[in-house]
Short mmCIF file of C-alpha atoms in Angstrom, two decimals:
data_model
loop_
_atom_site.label_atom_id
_atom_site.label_comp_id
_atom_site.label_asym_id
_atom_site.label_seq_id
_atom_site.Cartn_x
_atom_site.Cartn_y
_atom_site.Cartn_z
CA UNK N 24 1.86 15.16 10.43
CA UNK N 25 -0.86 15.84 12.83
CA UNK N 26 1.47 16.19 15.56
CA UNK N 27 2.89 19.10 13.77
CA UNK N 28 -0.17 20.79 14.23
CA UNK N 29 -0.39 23.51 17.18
CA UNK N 30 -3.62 23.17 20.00
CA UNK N 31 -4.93 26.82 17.82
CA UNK N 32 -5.67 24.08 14.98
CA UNK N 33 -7.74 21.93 17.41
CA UNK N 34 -5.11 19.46 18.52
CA UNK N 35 -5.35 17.66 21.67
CA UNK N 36 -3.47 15.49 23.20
CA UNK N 37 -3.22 13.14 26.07
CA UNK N 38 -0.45 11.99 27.86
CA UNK N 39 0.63 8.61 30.12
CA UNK N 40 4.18 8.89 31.11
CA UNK N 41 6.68 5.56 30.27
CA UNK N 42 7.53 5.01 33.66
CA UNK N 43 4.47 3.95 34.61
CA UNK N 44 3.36 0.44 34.96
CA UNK N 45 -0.27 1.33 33.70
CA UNK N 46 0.80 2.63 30.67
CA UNK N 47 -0.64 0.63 28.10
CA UNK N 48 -4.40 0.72 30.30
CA UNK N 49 -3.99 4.02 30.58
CA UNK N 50 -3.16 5.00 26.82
CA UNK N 51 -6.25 2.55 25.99
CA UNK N 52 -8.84 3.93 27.84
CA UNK N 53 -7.83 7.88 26.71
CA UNK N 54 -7.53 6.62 23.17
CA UNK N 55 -11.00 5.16 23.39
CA UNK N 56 -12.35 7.75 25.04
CA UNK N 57 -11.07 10.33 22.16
CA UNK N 58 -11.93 8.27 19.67
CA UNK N 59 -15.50 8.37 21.27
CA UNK N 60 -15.67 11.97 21.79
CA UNK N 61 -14.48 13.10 18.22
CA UNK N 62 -15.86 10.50 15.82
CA UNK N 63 -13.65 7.84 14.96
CA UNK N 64 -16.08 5.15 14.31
CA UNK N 65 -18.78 4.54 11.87
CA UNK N 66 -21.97 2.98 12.85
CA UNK N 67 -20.50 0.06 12.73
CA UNK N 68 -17.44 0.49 14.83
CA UNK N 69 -15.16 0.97 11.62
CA UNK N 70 -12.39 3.62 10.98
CA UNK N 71 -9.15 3.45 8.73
CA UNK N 72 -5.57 2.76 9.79
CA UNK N 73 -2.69 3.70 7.69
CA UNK N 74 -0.74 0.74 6.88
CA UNK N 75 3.08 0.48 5.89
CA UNK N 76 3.37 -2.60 3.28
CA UNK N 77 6.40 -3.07 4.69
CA UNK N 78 4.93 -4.18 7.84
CA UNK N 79 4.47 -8.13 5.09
CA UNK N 80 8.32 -9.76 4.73
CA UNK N 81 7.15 -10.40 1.09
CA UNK N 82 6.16 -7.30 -0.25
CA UNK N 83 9.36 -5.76 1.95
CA UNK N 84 11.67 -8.06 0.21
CA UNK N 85 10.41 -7.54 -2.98
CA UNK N 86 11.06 -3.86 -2.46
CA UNK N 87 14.80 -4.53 -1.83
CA UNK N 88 15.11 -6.75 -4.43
CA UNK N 89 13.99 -3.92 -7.21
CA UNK N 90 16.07 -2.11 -9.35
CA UNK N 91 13.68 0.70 -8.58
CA UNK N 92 13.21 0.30 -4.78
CA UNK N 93 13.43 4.11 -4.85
CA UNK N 94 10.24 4.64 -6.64
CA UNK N 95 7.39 6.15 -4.34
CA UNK N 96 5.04 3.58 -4.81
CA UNK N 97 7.36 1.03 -3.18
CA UNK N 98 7.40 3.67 0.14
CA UNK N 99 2.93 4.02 -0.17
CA UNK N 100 1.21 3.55 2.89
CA UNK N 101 -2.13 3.11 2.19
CA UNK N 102 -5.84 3.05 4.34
CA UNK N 103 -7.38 -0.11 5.38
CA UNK N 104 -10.40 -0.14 6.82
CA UNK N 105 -11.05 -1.93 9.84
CA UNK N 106 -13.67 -2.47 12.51
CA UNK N 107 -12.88 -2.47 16.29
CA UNK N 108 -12.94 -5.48 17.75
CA UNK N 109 -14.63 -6.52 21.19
CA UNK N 110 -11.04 -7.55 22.78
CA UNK N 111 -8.96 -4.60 20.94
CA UNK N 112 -5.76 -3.40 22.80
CA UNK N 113 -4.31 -0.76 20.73
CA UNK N 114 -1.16 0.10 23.10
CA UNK N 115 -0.22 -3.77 24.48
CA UNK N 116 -0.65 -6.91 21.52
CA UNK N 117 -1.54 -4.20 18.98
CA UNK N 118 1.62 -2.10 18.95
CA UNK N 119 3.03 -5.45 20.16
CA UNK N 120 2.39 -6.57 16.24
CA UNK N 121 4.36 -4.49 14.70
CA UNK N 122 1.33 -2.75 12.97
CA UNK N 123 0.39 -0.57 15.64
CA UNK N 124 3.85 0.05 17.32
CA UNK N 125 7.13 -0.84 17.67
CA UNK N 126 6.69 -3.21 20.58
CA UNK N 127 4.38 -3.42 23.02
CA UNK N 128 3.97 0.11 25.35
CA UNK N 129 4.64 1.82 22.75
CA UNK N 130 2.22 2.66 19.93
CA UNK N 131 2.74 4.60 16.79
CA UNK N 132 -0.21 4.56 14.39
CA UNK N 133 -2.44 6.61 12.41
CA UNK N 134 -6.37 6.93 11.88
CA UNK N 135 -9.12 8.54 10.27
CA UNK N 136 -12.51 8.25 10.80
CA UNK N 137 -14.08 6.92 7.10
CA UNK N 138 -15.49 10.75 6.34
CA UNK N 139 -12.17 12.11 7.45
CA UNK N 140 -13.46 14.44 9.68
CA UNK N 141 -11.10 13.32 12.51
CA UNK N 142 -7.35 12.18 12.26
CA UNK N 143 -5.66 10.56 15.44
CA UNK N 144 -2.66 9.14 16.16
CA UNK N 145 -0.93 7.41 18.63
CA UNK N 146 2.97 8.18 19.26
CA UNK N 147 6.37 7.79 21.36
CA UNK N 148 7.73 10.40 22.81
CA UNK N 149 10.93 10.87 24.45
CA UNK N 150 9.44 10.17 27.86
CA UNK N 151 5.66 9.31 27.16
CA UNK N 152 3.13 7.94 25.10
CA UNK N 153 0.43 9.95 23.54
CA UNK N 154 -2.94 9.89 21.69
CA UNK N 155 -3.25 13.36 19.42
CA UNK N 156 -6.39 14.28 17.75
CA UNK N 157 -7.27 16.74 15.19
CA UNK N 158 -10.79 17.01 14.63
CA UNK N 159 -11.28 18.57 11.02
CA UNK N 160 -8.17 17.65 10.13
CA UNK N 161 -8.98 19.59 6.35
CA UNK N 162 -9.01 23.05 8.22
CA UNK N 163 -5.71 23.18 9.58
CA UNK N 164 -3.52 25.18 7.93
CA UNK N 165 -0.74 23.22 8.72
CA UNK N 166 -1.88 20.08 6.54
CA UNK N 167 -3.29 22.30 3.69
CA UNK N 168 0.08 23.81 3.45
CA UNK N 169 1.59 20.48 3.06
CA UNK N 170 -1.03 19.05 0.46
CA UNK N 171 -0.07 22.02 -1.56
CA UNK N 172 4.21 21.65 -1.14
CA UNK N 173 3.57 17.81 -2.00
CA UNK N 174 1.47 18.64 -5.15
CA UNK N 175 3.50 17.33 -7.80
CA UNK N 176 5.82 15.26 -6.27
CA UNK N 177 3.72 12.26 -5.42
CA UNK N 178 1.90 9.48 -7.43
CA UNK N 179 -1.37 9.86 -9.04
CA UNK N 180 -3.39 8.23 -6.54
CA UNK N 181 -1.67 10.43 -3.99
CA UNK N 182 -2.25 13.50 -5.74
CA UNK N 183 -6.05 13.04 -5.99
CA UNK N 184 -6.25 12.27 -2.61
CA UNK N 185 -4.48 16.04 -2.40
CA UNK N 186 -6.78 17.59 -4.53
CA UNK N 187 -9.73 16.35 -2.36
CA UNK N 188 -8.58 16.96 0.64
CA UNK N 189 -7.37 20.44 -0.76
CA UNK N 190 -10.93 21.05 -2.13
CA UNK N 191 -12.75 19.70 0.73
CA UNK N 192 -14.96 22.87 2.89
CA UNK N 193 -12.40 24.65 5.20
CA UNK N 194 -14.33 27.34 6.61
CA UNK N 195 -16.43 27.94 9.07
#
């Protein structure tokens, strides 16, 4: 959702065309550098990524299997935390994995620093890759207006996560 957001909400982004054969460098070094600049990492290098459960053949076939594969919690991404790594490569083996992309050039993730003071994501567009942040991502009027449509319609552990975000200091 943060690439909904518009630059008056804080949003930047930065670019590395497909075509080019430095793509994935490229894409690393602005991501780090972002993710620098606007407080990604904990003292100790950590930060969360949202995860897909679908991204385990079990839990995916399990989901399939159910007579209630439509039920939301089946569809839940959830955080883990992680800690960056001394060899990381976010854009090449990491979207590569299927975790952090689909295939390697071409990342499409989300993060939050552990506070969530800083949201950034990492995308395919139709004829570039991109790193987007939105520092204070509990300002922007865009997400608040979401929390509050998706009040009600998600699970309980969803819904608090609303409520905190929703009550979390948005001015100033």
């Amino acid at each position: 959702m943060v690439t909904s957001c518009g630059p008056e909400e804080g949003r930047r982004d930065r670019i590395v065309k497909l075509p080019d054969p430095d793509r994935v460098v490229k894409f690393n070094a602005d991501w780090y550098e972002i993710a620098t600049e606007f407080g990604l990492f904990a003292a100790d290098r950590s930060f969360l990524v949202a995860l897909s459960p679908a991204i385990d053949p079990v839990f995916d076939q399990a989901r399939e299997e159910a007579h209630d594969w439509e039920d939301p919690v089946w569809w839940q991404s959830m955080w883990g935390l992680v800690e960056l790594a001394d060899d990381w490569d976010l854009a090449g083996q990491g979207a590569a994995s299927g975790i952090l992309g689909s295939g390697y050039g071409h990342p499409g993730f989300s993060m939050s620093a552990v506070d969530g003071s800083v949201f950034i994501v990492g995308t395919v567009w139709q004829d570039s890759i991109g790193t987007v942040v939105l520092p204070k991502p509990y300002r922007s009027p865009t997400l608040r207006g979401l929390a509050h449509r998706n009040m009600g319609s998600r699970t309980a552990a969803e819904e608090e996560d609303l409520i905190a975000f929703l009550n979390r200091e948005h001015c100033g």
